[in-house]
């Protein structure tokens, strides 16, 4: 059997080799056919003045994914010299690698430019409870630099009830919550846009739209043509293959608190996700002890759960 702890130690020991490299935008080469994993985990040393928000802004990472990857570290005062894990290794989302794919459970977007063997990935702020972002397929219809904001009546009523009335129009500028750019979706009322509050990136904070760090959005907007497909999914558990090995990446399900999901519910969701892969795992005996640990940790780091060329499993092993 594999062990999650040694697997992570090995991963992070390799990551330490990259810890002195400068931060770069997350443009990653696509893996070979039949593989699903891109990027490498990195480790950096925190400076005295660092917060997770600052580190995430500099490394294209969202707040909650930084918290998940660094349990026990104070996100507002990590401390001088503290090792900080940058979760910059990803299992690509399931389905076609084309256009934009947004995984709500991951608070992350993937953009696959046509005709290029790369993927660009960015953190997102998504709809908060009661204003959930939809699961659907749509496309970009309009791109607008320096947008004005016309808050809908429902949002104006909400702000008024909180003693913070909004004008009918917020002009472009530093106080505009849409930031320097917006991309309108063919889904009425929904946008991909920047923000004047970067600390909301990587959390459930919006009224259903998708917020990005301003520099990420401007980079994306320069690449993405009008008409680009946008596929919105909600996959807290992603399985991937690399060099014949199976990996699992687990994120906290969005409905975990809303519906009070138990550990058994989460295990069932993982099994359903695994079964949906069909015969890609038919010839592997999975390490269910490790899978349990990964589900419990929900740290967003891809971890190996099966060795290649192991004994063929005739049925799923019990997990309780």
CSV table of C-alpha atoms in Angstrom, one decimal:
chain,number,residue,atom,x,y,z
A,1,UNK,CA,0.0,0.0,0.0
A,2,UNK,CA,1.0,3.6,-0.6
A,3,UNK,CA,1.1,6.1,2.2
A,4,UNK,CA,-0.1,9.7,1.8
A,5,UNK,CA,2.5,11.2,4.0
A,6,UNK,CA,5.6,9.9,2.1
A,7,UNK,CA,3.9,10.7,-1.2
A,8,UNK,CA,3.5,14.3,-0.1
A,9,UNK,CA,7.0,14.5,1.4
A,10,UNK,CA,8.5,13.3,-1.9
A,11,UNK,CA,6.4,15.8,-3.9
A,12,UNK,CA,7.4,18.7,-1.6
A,13,UNK,CA,11.1,17.7,-1.6
A,14,UNK,CA,11.0,18.1,-5.4
A,15,UNK,CA,9.1,21.3,-5.0
A,16,UNK,CA,11.8,22.7,-2.7
A,17,UNK,CA,14.1,22.6,-5.7
A,18,UNK,CA,11.9,25.2,-7.3
A,19,UNK,CA,11.4,27.4,-4.3
A,20,UNK,CA,13.9,30.0,-5.4
A,21,UNK,CA,12.5,30.4,-8.9
A,22,UNK,CA,10.6,33.6,-9.6
A,23,UNK,CA,6.8,33.5,-9.6
A,24,UNK,CA,5.3,33.3,-13.1
A,25,UNK,CA,1.9,33.3,-14.6
A,26,UNK,CA,0.3,29.8,-14.6
A,27,UNK,CA,0.7,29.0,-18.3
A,28,UNK,CA,1.5,25.3,-18.3
A,29,UNK,CA,2.3,22.8,-21.1
A,30,UNK,CA,-0.4,20.2,-21.7
A,31,UNK,CA,0.6,16.7,-20.7
A,32,UNK,CA,1.0,13.8,-23.3
A,33,UNK,CA,-2.1,12.0,-24.5
A,34,UNK,CA,-3.6,9.9,-21.8
A,35,UNK,CA,-2.2,12.1,-19.0
A,36,UNK,CA,-4.0,14.7,-17.0
A,37,UNK,CA,-1.6,16.4,-14.6
A,38,UNK,CA,0.1,19.7,-15.1
A,39,UNK,CA,2.5,21.9,-13.1
A,40,UNK,CA,4.5,21.3,-10.0
A,41,UNK,CA,3.9,22.1,-6.3
A,42,UNK,CA,6.3,24.8,-5.1
A,43,UNK,CA,7.5,25.8,-1.6
A,44,UNK,CA,8.5,29.3,-0.7
A,45,UNK,CA,9.7,31.1,2.5
A,46,UNK,CA,7.3,33.6,3.9
A,47,UNK,CA,8.5,37.1,4.6
A,48,UNK,CA,7.6,39.0,7.7
A,49,UNK,CA,4.9,41.2,5.9
A,50,UNK,CA,3.4,38.4,3.8
A,51,UNK,CA,-0.3,37.2,4.0
A,52,UNK,CA,-1.9,34.5,2.0
A,53,UNK,CA,-3.7,37.1,0.0
A,54,UNK,CA,-0.4,38.7,-1.0
A,55,UNK,CA,1.2,35.4,-1.8
A,56,UNK,CA,-1.8,34.3,-3.8
A,57,UNK,CA,-1.9,37.5,-5.8
A,58,UNK,CA,1.8,37.1,-6.7
A,59,UNK,CA,1.4,33.4,-7.7
A,60,UNK,CA,-2.1,33.2,-9.3
A,61,UNK,CA,-3.6,31.4,-6.4
A,62,UNK,CA,-6.8,32.0,-4.5
A,63,UNK,CA,-7.3,32.4,-0.7
A,64,UNK,CA,-9.0,29.1,0.1
A,65,UNK,CA,-6.7,26.9,-1.9
A,66,UNK,CA,-3.8,28.5,0.0
A,67,UNK,CA,-5.5,27.8,3.3
A,68,UNK,CA,-6.2,24.2,2.3
A,69,UNK,CA,-2.7,23.5,1.2
A,70,UNK,CA,-1.2,25.0,4.4
A,71,UNK,CA,-3.2,23.7,7.4
A,72,UNK,CA,-2.1,25.1,10.7
A,73,UNK,CA,-0.4,28.2,9.2
A,74,UNK,CA,-1.9,31.6,10.1
A,75,UNK,CA,-3.1,33.1,6.7
A,76,UNK,CA,-2.8,36.6,8.0
A,77,UNK,CA,0.6,36.3,9.7
A,78,UNK,CA,2.4,33.2,8.5
A,79,UNK,CA,5.7,34.4,10.0
A,80,UNK,CA,9.1,35.2,8.7
A,81,UNK,CA,10.8,32.1,7.2
A,82,UNK,CA,7.7,29.8,7.4
A,83,UNK,CA,7.5,27.3,4.6
A,84,UNK,CA,4.5,28.0,2.4
A,85,UNK,CA,3.2,25.4,0.0
A,86,UNK,CA,2.0,26.8,-3.4
A,87,UNK,CA,-0.5,24.3,-4.7
A,88,UNK,CA,0.5,24.8,-8.4
A,89,UNK,CA,0.1,21.2,-9.5
A,90,UNK,CA,-3.3,20.4,-11.0
A,91,UNK,CA,-5.3,17.5,-12.4
A,92,UNK,CA,-7.0,18.9,-15.4
A,93,UNK,CA,-10.8,19.0,-15.2
A,94,UNK,CA,-12.7,16.2,-16.9
A,95,UNK,CA,-14.2,16.7,-20.3
A,96,UNK,CA,-13.1,18.4,-23.5
A,97,UNK,CA,-9.9,20.5,-23.3
A,98,UNK,CA,-11.3,23.5,-25.2
A,99,UNK,CA,-12.3,27.0,-24.5
A,100,UNK,CA,-12.8,28.0,-20.8
A,101,UNK,CA,-13.6,25.4,-18.1
A,102,UNK,CA,-14.6,26.7,-14.7
A,103,UNK,CA,-14.6,24.3,-11.8
A,104,UNK,CA,-16.7,25.8,-9.0
A,105,UNK,CA,-15.5,23.4,-6.2
A,106,UNK,CA,-11.9,24.4,-7.1
A,107,UNK,CA,-12.5,28.1,-7.4
A,108,UNK,CA,-10.4,27.9,-10.5
A,109,UNK,CA,-10.6,28.5,-14.3
A,110,UNK,CA,-8.7,26.7,-17.1
A,111,UNK,CA,-8.3,28.2,-20.5
A,112,UNK,CA,-7.3,26.0,-23.4
A,113,UNK,CA,-6.3,28.2,-26.4
A,114,UNK,CA,-7.3,26.7,-29.8
A,115,UNK,CA,-4.3,25.2,-31.6
A,116,UNK,CA,-1.9,25.5,-28.7
A,117,UNK,CA,-0.5,22.8,-26.4
A,118,UNK,CA,-0.8,24.8,-23.2
A,119,UNK,CA,-3.4,25.6,-20.5
A,120,UNK,CA,-3.7,28.9,-18.6
A,121,UNK,CA,-5.2,28.6,-15.2
A,122,UNK,CA,-6.5,31.3,-12.8
A,123,UNK,CA,-8.1,31.5,-9.4
A,124,UNK,CA,-11.7,32.8,-9.2
A,125,UNK,CA,-14.2,34.3,-6.8
A,126,UNK,CA,-17.6,32.6,-7.3
A,127,UNK,CA,-21.2,33.0,-6.2
A,128,UNK,CA,-21.8,32.8,-2.4
A,129,UNK,CA,-24.6,30.8,-0.7
A,130,UNK,CA,-27.9,32.0,-2.0
A,131,UNK,CA,-26.3,33.4,-5.2
A,132,UNK,CA,-24.7,30.3,-6.5
A,133,UNK,CA,-22.9,30.2,-9.8
A,134,UNK,CA,-24.7,28.0,-12.3
A,135,UNK,CA,-23.5,24.6,-13.7
A,136,UNK,CA,-24.0,24.9,-17.5
A,137,UNK,CA,-22.3,25.5,-20.8
A,138,UNK,CA,-22.3,29.0,-22.4
A,139,UNK,CA,-20.0,31.3,-24.3
A,140,UNK,CA,-18.5,34.8,-24.2
A,141,UNK,CA,-20.7,37.2,-26.1
A,142,UNK,CA,-19.1,40.7,-25.4
A,143,UNK,CA,-15.8,42.0,-24.1
A,144,UNK,CA,-15.8,45.4,-22.5
A,145,UNK,CA,-12.8,47.4,-21.2
A,146,UNK,CA,-13.4,49.9,-18.4
A,147,UNK,CA,-17.0,49.0,-17.8
A,148,UNK,CA,-19.5,50.9,-15.8
A,149,UNK,CA,-21.6,48.9,-13.3
A,150,UNK,CA,-25.4,49.1,-13.3
A,151,UNK,CA,-26.3,47.2,-10.1
A,152,UNK,CA,-29.5,45.3,-10.5
A,153,UNK,CA,-32.4,46.2,-8.2
A,154,UNK,CA,-32.0,43.1,-6.1
A,155,UNK,CA,-28.4,44.0,-5.2
A,156,UNK,CA,-29.4,47.7,-4.6
A,157,UNK,CA,-32.1,46.5,-2.2
A,158,UNK,CA,-29.6,44.2,-0.4
A,159,UNK,CA,-27.1,47.1,0.1
A,160,UNK,CA,-29.9,49.5,1.1
A,161,UNK,CA,-31.0,47.1,3.8
A,162,UNK,CA,-27.4,47.0,5.1
A,163,UNK,CA,-27.2,50.8,5.2
A,164,UNK,CA,-24.9,51.0,2.2
A,165,UNK,CA,-27.1,52.4,-0.6
A,166,UNK,CA,-25.7,52.1,-4.2
A,167,UNK,CA,-26.1,54.5,-7.0
A,168,UNK,CA,-27.9,53.4,-10.2
A,169,UNK,CA,-24.6,53.6,-12.1
A,170,UNK,CA,-21.0,53.2,-10.8
A,171,UNK,CA,-18.6,54.7,-13.4
A,172,UNK,CA,-15.3,53.1,-14.4
A,173,UNK,CA,-12.5,53.6,-11.9
A,174,UNK,CA,-10.9,52.3,-8.7
A,175,UNK,CA,-14.3,52.0,-6.9
A,176,UNK,CA,-15.9,50.0,-9.6
A,177,UNK,CA,-16.5,46.4,-8.4
A,178,UNK,CA,-16.1,45.1,-12.0
A,179,UNK,CA,-12.5,46.2,-12.2
A,180,UNK,CA,-10.9,47.2,-15.4
A,181,UNK,CA,-12.6,44.7,-17.7
A,182,UNK,CA,-15.7,42.5,-18.1
A,183,UNK,CA,-16.6,39.6,-20.4
A,184,UNK,CA,-20.3,39.0,-20.7
A,185,UNK,CA,-21.6,35.4,-20.9
A,186,UNK,CA,-24.6,34.2,-23.0
A,187,UNK,CA,-26.1,33.4,-19.6
A,188,UNK,CA,-28.3,36.4,-18.7
A,189,UNK,CA,-26.9,38.4,-15.8
A,190,UNK,CA,-23.5,36.6,-15.5
A,191,UNK,CA,-20.1,38.0,-16.2
A,192,UNK,CA,-16.4,37.2,-15.9
A,193,UNK,CA,-14.9,40.4,-14.5
A,194,UNK,CA,-12.1,42.0,-12.4
A,195,UNK,CA,-12.6,43.4,-8.9
A,196,UNK,CA,-11.7,46.3,-6.7
A,197,UNK,CA,-11.3,43.9,-3.7
A,198,UNK,CA,-8.6,41.3,-4.5
A,199,UNK,CA,-9.1,39.5,-1.1
A,200,UNK,CA,-12.3,37.9,-2.4
A,201,UNK,CA,-10.5,35.9,-5.1
A,202,UNK,CA,-10.6,32.2,-4.4
A,203,UNK,CA,-13.7,32.4,-2.1
A,204,UNK,CA,-17.5,32.4,-2.3
A,205,UNK,CA,-18.1,36.1,-2.4
A,206,UNK,CA,-20.0,37.2,-5.6
A,207,UNK,CA,-23.6,37.4,-6.6
A,208,UNK,CA,-23.0,34.6,-9.0
A,209,UNK,CA,-20.5,36.2,-11.4
A,210,UNK,CA,-16.9,35.1,-11.7
A,211,UNK,CA,-14.3,37.5,-10.2
A,212,UNK,CA,-10.6,37.5,-11.2
A,213,UNK,CA,-7.5,39.2,-10.1
A,214,UNK,CA,-7.3,42.2,-12.4
A,215,UNK,CA,-3.9,41.3,-13.9
A,216,UNK,CA,-5.2,37.8,-14.6
A,217,UNK,CA,-8.3,39.1,-16.3
A,218,UNK,CA,-6.5,41.5,-18.5
A,219,UNK,CA,-4.1,38.7,-19.6
A,220,UNK,CA,-7.1,36.4,-20.3
A,221,UNK,CA,-9.1,39.1,-22.1
A,222,UNK,CA,-6.2,39.7,-24.5
A,223,UNK,CA,-6.2,36.0,-25.5
A,224,UNK,CA,-9.9,35.0,-25.5
A,225,UNK,CA,-12.0,35.8,-28.6
A,226,UNK,CA,-15.7,36.6,-28.4
A,227,UNK,CA,-17.6,33.3,-29.0
A,228,UNK,CA,-15.3,31.2,-26.8
A,229,UNK,CA,-17.1,28.3,-25.2
A,230,UNK,CA,-17.4,28.4,-21.4
A,231,UNK,CA,-18.2,25.2,-19.5
A,232,UNK,CA,-19.0,25.5,-15.8
A,233,UNK,CA,-18.7,22.3,-13.7
A,234,UNK,CA,-18.7,21.4,-10.0
A,235,UNK,CA,-16.1,18.6,-9.4
A,236,UNK,CA,-14.7,18.5,-5.9
A,237,UNK,CA,-12.9,15.2,-6.7
A,238,UNK,CA,-10.7,14.9,-9.8
A,239,UNK,CA,-9.0,11.8,-10.9
A,240,UNK,CA,-6.0,11.9,-13.2
A,241,UNK,CA,-3.4,9.7,-14.8
A,242,UNK,CA,0.4,10.4,-15.1
A,243,UNK,CA,2.9,7.8,-16.3
A,244,UNK,CA,0.3,5.0,-15.7
A,245,UNK,CA,-0.3,6.1,-12.1
A,246,UNK,CA,-3.7,7.2,-10.8
A,247,UNK,CA,-4.0,10.4,-8.8
A,248,UNK,CA,-6.8,12.0,-6.7
A,249,UNK,CA,-7.2,15.7,-6.0
A,250,UNK,CA,-9.8,16.5,-3.3
A,251,UNK,CA,-11.5,19.9,-2.6
A,252,UNK,CA,-14.2,20.6,0.0
A,253,UNK,CA,-17.6,20.3,-1.8
A,254,UNK,CA,-19.5,23.5,-2.0
A,255,UNK,CA,-22.5,21.9,-0.4
A,256,UNK,CA,-20.5,20.4,2.5
A,257,UNK,CA,-21.8,23.0,5.1
A,258,UNK,CA,-25.1,23.7,3.4
A,259,UNK,CA,-26.2,20.1,3.3
A,260,UNK,CA,-24.1,18.9,6.2
A,261,UNK,CA,-22.3,16.2,4.2
A,262,UNK,CA,-20.9,13.4,6.2
A,263,UNK,CA,-17.6,11.6,5.5
A,264,UNK,CA,-19.6,8.7,4.2
A,265,UNK,CA,-21.4,11.1,1.7
A,266,UNK,CA,-18.0,12.3,0.5
A,267,UNK,CA,-16.7,8.7,0.1
A,268,UNK,CA,-19.8,7.9,-2.0
A,269,UNK,CA,-19.2,10.9,-4.2
A,270,UNK,CA,-15.6,9.8,-4.8
A,271,UNK,CA,-16.7,6.3,-5.7
A,272,UNK,CA,-19.3,7.7,-8.1
A,273,UNK,CA,-16.7,10.0,-9.7
A,274,UNK,CA,-14.3,7.1,-10.0
A,275,UNK,CA,-16.9,4.8,-11.6
A,276,UNK,CA,-17.6,7.4,-14.2
A,277,UNK,CA,-14.1,7.0,-15.5
A,278,UNK,CA,-15.0,3.6,-16.8
A,279,UNK,CA,-12.3,1.2,-17.8
A,280,UNK,CA,-9.4,3.6,-17.1
A,281,UNK,CA,-9.1,2.2,-13.6
A,282,UNK,CA,-10.3,-1.3,-14.3
A,283,UNK,CA,-6.8,-2.8,-14.1
A,284,UNK,CA,-5.6,-1.1,-10.9
A,285,UNK,CA,-6.1,-2.0,-7.3
A,286,UNK,CA,-6.7,1.3,-5.5
A,287,UNK,CA,-5.3,2.2,-2.1
A,288,UNK,CA,-8.5,2.9,-0.2
A,289,UNK,CA,-6.7,3.9,3.0
A,290,UNK,CA,-4.9,6.6,1.1
A,291,UNK,CA,-8.2,7.7,-0.6
A,292,UNK,CA,-9.8,8.1,2.9
A,293,UNK,CA,-6.9,10.2,4.0
A,294,UNK,CA,-7.1,12.4,0.9
A,295,UNK,CA,-10.9,12.9,1.3
A,296,UNK,CA,-10.3,13.9,5.0
A,297,UNK,CA,-7.5,16.3,4.1
A,298,UNK,CA,-9.3,18.1,1.2
A,299,UNK,CA,-6.0,20.0,0.5
A,300,UNK,CA,-6.3,20.3,-3.3
A,301,UNK,CA,-3.0,18.5,-3.9
A,302,UNK,CA,-2.9,15.6,-6.4
A,303,UNK,CA,-1.7,12.5,-4.6
A,304,UNK,CA,-1.0,9.1,-6.1
A,305,UNK,CA,-3.6,6.4,-5.1
A,306,UNK,CA,-2.5,3.4,-7.3
A,307,UNK,CA,0.7,2.0,-8.7
A,308,UNK,CA,0.8,0.8,-12.3
A,309,UNK,CA,0.7,-2.9,-13.1
A,310,UNK,CA,-0.8,-3.9,-9.8
A,311,UNK,CA,-3.0,-6.9,-9.3
A,312,UNK,CA,-6.3,-6.6,-11.2
A,313,UNK,CA,-9.2,-5.8,-8.8
A,314,UNK,CA,-12.4,-7.7,-9.6
A,315,UNK,CA,-14.5,-5.4,-7.5
A,316,UNK,CA,-14.2,-2.3,-5.4
A,317,UNK,CA,-12.8,-2.9,-1.9
A,318,UNK,CA,-14.8,-1.8,1.1
A,319,UNK,CA,-13.8,1.6,2.5
A,320,UNK,CA,-15.3,1.2,5.9
